PDB file of C-alpha atoms in Angstrom:
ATOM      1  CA  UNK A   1      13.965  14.659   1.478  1.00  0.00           C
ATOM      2  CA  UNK A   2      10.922  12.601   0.911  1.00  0.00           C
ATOM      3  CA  UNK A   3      11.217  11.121  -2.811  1.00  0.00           C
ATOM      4  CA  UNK A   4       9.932   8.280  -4.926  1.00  0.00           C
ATOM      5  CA  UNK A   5      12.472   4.874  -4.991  1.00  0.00           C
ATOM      6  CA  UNK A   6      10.838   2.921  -7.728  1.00  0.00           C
ATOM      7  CA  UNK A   7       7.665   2.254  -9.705  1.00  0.00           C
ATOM      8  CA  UNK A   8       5.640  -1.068 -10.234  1.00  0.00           C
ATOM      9  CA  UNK A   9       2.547  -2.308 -12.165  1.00  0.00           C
ATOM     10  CA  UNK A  10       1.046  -5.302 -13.022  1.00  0.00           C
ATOM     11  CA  UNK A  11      -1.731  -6.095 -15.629  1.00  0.00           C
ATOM     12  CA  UNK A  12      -3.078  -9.055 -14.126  1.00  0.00           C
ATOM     13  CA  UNK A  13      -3.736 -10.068 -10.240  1.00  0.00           C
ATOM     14  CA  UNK A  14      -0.752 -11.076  -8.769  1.00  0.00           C
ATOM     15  CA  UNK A  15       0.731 -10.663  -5.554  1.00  0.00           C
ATOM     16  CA  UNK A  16       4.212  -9.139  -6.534  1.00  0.00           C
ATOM     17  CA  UNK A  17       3.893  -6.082  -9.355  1.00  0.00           C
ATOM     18  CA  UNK A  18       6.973  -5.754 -12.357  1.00  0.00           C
ATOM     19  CA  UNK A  19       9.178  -2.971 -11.463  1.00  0.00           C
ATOM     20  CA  UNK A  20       8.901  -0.251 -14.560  1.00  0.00           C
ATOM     21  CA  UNK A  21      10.593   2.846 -15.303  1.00  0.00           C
ATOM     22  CA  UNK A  22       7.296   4.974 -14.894  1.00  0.00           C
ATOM     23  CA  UNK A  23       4.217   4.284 -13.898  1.00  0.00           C
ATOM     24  CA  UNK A  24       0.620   7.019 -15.241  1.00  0.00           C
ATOM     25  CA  UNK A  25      -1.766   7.823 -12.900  1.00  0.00           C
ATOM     26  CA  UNK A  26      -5.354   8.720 -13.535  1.00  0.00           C
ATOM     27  CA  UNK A  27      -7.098  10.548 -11.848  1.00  0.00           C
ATOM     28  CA  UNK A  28     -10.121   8.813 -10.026  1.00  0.00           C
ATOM     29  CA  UNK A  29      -9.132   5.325 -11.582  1.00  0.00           C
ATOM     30  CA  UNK A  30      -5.715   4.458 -10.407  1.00  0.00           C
ATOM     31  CA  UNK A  31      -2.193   3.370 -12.160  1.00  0.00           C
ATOM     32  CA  UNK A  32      -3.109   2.845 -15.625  1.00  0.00           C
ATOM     33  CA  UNK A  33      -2.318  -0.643 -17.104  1.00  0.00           C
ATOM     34  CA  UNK A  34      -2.563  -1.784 -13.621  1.00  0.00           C
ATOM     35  CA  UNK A  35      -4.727  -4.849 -12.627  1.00  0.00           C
ATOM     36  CA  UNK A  36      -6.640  -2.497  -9.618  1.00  0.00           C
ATOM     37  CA  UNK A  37      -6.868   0.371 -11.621  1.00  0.00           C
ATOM     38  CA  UNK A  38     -10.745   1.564 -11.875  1.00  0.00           C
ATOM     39  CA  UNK A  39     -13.822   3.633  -9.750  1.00  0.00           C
ATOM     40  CA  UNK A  40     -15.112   0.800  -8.524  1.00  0.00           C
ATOM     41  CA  UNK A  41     -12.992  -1.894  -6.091  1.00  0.00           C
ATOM     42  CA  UNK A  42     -10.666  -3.919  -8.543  1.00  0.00           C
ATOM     43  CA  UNK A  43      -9.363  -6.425  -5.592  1.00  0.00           C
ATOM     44  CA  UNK A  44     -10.758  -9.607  -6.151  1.00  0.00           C
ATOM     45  CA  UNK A  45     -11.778 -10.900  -2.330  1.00  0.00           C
ATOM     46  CA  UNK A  46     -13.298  -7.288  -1.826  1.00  0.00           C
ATOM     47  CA  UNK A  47     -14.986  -7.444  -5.204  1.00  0.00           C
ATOM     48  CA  UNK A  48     -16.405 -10.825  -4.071  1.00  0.00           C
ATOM     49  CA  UNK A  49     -17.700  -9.182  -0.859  1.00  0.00           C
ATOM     50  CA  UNK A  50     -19.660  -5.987  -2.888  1.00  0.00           C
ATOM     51  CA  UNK A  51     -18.488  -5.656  -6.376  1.00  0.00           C
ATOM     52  CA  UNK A  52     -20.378  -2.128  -6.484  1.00  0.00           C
ATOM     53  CA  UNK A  53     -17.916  -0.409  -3.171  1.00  0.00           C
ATOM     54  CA  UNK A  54     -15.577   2.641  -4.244  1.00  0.00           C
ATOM     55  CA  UNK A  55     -11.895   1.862  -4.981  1.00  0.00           C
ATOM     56  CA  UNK A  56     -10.064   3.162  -2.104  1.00  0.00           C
ATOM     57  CA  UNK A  57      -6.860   0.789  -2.900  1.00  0.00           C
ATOM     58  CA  UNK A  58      -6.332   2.231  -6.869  1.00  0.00           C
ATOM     59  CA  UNK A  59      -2.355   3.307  -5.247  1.00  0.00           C
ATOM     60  CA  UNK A  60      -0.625   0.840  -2.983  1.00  0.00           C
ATOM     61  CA  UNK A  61       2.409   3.068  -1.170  1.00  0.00           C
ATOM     62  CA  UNK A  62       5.129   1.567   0.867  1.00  0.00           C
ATOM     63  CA  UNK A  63       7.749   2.771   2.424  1.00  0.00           C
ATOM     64  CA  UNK A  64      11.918   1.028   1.312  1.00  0.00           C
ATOM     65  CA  UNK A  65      12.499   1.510   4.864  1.00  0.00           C
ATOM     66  CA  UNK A  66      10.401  -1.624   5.616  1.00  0.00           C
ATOM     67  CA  UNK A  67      12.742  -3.488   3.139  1.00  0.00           C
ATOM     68  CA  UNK A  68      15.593  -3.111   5.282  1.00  0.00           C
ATOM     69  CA  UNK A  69      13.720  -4.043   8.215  1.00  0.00           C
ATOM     70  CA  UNK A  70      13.132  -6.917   6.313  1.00  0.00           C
ATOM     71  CA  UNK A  71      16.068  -7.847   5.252  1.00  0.00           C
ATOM     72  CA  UNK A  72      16.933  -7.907   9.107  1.00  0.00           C
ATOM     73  CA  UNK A  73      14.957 -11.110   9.480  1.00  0.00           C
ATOM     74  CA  UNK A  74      16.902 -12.876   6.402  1.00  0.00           C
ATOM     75  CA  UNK A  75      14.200 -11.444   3.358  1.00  0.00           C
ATOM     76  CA  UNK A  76      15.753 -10.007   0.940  1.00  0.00           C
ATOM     77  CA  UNK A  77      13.210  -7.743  -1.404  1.00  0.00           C
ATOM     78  CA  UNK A  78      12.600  -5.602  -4.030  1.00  0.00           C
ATOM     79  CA  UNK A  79      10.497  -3.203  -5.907  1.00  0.00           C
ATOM     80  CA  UNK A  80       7.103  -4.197  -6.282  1.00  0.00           C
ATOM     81  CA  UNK A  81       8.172  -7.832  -4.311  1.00  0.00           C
ATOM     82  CA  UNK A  82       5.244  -6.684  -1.743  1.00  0.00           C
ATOM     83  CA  UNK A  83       2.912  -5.617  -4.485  1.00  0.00           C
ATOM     84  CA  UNK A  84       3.631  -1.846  -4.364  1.00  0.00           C
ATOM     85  CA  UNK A  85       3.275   0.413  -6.671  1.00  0.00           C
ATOM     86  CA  UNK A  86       5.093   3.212  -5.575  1.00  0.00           C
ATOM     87  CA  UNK A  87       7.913   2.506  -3.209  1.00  0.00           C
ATOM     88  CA  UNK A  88       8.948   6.016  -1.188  1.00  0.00           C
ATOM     89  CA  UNK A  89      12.037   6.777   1.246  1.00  0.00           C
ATOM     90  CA  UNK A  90      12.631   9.188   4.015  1.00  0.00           C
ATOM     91  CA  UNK A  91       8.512   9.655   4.371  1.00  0.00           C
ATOM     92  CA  UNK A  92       6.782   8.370   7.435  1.00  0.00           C
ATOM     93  CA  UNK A  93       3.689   6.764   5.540  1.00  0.00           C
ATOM     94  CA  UNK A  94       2.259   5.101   8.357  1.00  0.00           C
ATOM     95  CA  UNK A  95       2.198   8.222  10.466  1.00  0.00           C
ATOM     96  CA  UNK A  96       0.092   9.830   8.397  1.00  0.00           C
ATOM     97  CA  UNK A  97      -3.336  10.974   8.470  1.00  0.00           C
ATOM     98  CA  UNK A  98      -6.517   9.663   6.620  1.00  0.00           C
ATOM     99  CA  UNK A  99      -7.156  12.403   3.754  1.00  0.00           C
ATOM    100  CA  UNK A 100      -3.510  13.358   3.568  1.00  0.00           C
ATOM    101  CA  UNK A 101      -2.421  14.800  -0.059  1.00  0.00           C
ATOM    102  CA  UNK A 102       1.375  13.433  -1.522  1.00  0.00           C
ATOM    103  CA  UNK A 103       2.313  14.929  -4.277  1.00  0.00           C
ATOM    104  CA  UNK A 104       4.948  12.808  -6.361  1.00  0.00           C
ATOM    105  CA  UNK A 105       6.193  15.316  -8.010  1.00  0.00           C
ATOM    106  CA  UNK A 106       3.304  16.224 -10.137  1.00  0.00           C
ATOM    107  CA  UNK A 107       0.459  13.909  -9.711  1.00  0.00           C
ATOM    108  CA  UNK A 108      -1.612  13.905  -6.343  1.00  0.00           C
ATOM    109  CA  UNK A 109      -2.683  10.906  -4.366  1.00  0.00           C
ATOM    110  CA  UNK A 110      -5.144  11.299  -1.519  1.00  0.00           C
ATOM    111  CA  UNK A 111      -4.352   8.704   1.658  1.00  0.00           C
ATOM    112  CA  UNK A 112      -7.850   6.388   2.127  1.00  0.00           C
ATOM    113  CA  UNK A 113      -5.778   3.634   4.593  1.00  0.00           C
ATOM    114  CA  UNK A 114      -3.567   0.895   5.727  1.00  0.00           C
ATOM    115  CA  UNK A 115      -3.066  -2.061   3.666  1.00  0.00           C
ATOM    116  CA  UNK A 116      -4.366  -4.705   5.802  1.00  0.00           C
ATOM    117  CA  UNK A 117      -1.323  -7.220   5.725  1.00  0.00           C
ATOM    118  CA  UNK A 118      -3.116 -11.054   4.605  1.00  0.00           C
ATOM    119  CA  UNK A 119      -2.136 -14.512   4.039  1.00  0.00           C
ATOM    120  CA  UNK A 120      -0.897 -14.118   0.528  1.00  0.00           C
ATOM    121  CA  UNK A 121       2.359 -12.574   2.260  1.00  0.00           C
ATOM    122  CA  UNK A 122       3.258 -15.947   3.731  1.00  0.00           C
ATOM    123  CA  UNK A 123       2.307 -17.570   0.484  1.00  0.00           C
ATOM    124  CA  UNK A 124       5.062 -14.888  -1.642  1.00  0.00           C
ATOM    125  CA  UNK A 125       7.549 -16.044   1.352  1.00  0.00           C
ATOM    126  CA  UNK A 126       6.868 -18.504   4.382  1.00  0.00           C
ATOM    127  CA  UNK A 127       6.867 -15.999   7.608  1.00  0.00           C
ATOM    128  CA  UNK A 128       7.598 -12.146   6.028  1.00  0.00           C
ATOM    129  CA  UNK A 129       4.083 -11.606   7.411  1.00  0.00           C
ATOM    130  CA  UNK A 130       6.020 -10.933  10.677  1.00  0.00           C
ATOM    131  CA  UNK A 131       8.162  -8.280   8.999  1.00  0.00           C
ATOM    132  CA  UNK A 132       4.945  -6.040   8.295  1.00  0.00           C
ATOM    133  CA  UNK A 133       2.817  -7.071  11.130  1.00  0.00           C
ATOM    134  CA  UNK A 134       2.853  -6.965  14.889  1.00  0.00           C
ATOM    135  CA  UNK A 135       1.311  -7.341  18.051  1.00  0.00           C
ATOM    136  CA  UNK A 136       0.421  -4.233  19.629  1.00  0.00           C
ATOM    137  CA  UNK A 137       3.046  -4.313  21.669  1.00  0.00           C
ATOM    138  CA  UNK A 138       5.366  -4.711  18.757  1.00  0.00           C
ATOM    139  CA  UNK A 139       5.820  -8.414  19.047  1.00  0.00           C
ATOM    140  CA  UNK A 140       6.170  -9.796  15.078  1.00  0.00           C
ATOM    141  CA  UNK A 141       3.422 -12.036  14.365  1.00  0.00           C
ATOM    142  CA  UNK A 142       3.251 -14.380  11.736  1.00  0.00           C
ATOM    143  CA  UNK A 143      -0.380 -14.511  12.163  1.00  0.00           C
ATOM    144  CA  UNK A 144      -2.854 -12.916   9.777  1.00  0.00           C
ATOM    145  CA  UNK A 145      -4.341  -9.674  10.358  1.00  0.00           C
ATOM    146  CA  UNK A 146      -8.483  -9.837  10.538  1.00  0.00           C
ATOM    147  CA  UNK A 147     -10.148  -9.027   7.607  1.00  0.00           C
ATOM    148  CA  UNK A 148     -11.450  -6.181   6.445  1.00  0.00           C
ATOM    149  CA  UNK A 149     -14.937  -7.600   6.119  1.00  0.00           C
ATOM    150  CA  UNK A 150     -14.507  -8.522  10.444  1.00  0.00           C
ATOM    151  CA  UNK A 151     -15.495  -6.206  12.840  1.00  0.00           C
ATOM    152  CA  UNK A 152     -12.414  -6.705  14.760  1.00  0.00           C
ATOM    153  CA  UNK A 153     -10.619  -5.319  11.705  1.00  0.00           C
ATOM    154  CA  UNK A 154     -10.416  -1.928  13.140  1.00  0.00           C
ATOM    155  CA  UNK A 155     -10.085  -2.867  16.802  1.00  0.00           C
ATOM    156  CA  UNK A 156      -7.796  -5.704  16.452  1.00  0.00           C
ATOM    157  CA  UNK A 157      -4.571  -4.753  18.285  1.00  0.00           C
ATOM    158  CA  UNK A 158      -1.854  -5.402  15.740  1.00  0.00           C
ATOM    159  CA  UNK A 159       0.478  -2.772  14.269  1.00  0.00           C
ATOM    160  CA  UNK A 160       0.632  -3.040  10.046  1.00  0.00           C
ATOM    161  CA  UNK A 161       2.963  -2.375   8.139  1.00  0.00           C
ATOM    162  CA  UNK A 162       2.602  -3.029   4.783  1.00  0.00           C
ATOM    163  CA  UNK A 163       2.112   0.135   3.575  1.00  0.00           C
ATOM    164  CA  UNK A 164      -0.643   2.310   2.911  1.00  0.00           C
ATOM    165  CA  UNK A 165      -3.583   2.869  -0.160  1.00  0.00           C
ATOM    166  CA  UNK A 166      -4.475   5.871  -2.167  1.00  0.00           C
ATOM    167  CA  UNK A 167      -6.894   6.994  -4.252  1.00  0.00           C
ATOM    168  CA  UNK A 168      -5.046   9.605  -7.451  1.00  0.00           C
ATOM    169  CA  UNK A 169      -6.541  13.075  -7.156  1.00  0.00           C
ATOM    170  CA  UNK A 170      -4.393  14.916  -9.987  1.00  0.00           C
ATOM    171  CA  UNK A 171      -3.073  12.728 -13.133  1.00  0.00           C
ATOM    172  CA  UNK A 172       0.156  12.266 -14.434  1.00  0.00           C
ATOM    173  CA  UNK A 173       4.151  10.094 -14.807  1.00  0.00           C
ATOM    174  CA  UNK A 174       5.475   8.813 -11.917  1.00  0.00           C
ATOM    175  CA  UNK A 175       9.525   8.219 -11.992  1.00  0.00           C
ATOM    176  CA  UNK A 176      11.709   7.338  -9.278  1.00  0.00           C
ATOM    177  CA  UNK A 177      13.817  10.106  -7.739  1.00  0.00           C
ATOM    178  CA  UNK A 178      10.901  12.450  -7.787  1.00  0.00           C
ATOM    179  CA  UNK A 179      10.952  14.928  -4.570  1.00  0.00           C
ATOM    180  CA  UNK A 180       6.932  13.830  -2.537  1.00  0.00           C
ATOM    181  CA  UNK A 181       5.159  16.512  -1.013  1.00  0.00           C
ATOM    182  CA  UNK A 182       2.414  16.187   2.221  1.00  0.00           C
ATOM    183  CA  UNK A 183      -0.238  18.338   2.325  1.00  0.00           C
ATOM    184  CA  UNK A 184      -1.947  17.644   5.561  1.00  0.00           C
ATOM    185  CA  UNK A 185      -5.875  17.758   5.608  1.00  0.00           C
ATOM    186  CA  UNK A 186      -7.853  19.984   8.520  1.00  0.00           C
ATOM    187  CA  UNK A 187      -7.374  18.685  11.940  1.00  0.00           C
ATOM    188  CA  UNK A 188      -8.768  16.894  13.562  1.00  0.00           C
ATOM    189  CA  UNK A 189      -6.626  14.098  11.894  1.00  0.00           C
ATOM    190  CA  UNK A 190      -8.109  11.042  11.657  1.00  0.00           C
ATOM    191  CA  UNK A 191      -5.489   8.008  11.882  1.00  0.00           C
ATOM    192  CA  UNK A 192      -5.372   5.440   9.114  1.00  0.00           C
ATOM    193  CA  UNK A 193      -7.436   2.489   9.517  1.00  0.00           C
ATOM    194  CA  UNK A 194      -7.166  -0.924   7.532  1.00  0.00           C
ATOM    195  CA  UNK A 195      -9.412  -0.365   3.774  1.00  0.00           C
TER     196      UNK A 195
END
């Protein structure tokens, strides 16, 4: 049964987020008390880039299954250690479509896209970027992802896995052990693409 591990925020831009024992969404801003909580983006190189562009990143989702593969390669992490702010099990998050609807038991988050896996990773811990990022043919890499801002962004033939970003549809407390619920949108589905 999919469900909700744990719960992280952070007031102020950091890489990892402080584990909490419920987090409140809001609906069209984000996780409140959060540092990318708002309409408008909140991440600093994006706000750099076009400080006026939509928040499509106000819910960072990953899935604990990527912590065991993780630990695998000698990393050993926890809640909000990747900068998560919801951390799910038993929920294929990167097999998802664009537009998809999880429910967390309550509030609603709408799927906008991959978390585009960056430098900072290396930075938390010298070479986990190979745990959530691979060559197409599933080769680790340990070489950063092209930016957002590239056109090769969405061509570029790596496989990320650092989670995926939301954008909160219906408002309310997020605890762990909370059953999630997919609502899939209309076909065609569109895969998720780095945001």
């Amino acid at each position: 049964m999919p469900r909700v591990v744990a719960v992280s925020r952070d007031e102020t831009h950091r890489f990892s987020k402080v584990p909490a024992e419920s987090i409140t969404l809001v609906a069209g801003l984000g996780v409140l008390g959060d540092a990318h909580a708002g309409t408008l983006v909140q991440h600093r190189s994006r706000v750099r880039r076009d400080p006026n562009q939509p928040n499509l990143r106000q819910v960072h989702l990953i899935h604990a299954e990527v912590f065991d593969d993780a630990l695998a390669m000698g990393y050993e992490l926890g809640p909000g250690d990747l900068g998560e702010n919801v951390l799910t099990a038993d929920l294929d998050l990167l097999g998802l479509p664009t537009g998809a609807l999880l429910d967390l038991g309550g509030p609603v988050v709408r799927l906008t896209g991959l978390r585009n896996p960056c430098a900072q990773i290396n930075a938390f811990r010298p070479g986990l970027l190979k745990v959530v990022l691979s060559r197409a043919d599933g080769t680790p890499t340990d070489e950063p992802a092209p930016s957002t801002a590239s056109p090769e962004c969405a061509t570029a033939p790596v496989i990320r896995k650092a989670g995926v970003m939301a954008v909160v549809e219906r408002g309310g407390e997020v605890v762990p052990g909370q059953p999630i619920t997919v609502a899939l949108p209309d076909t065609p589905h569109v895969p998720l693409a780095p945001v």
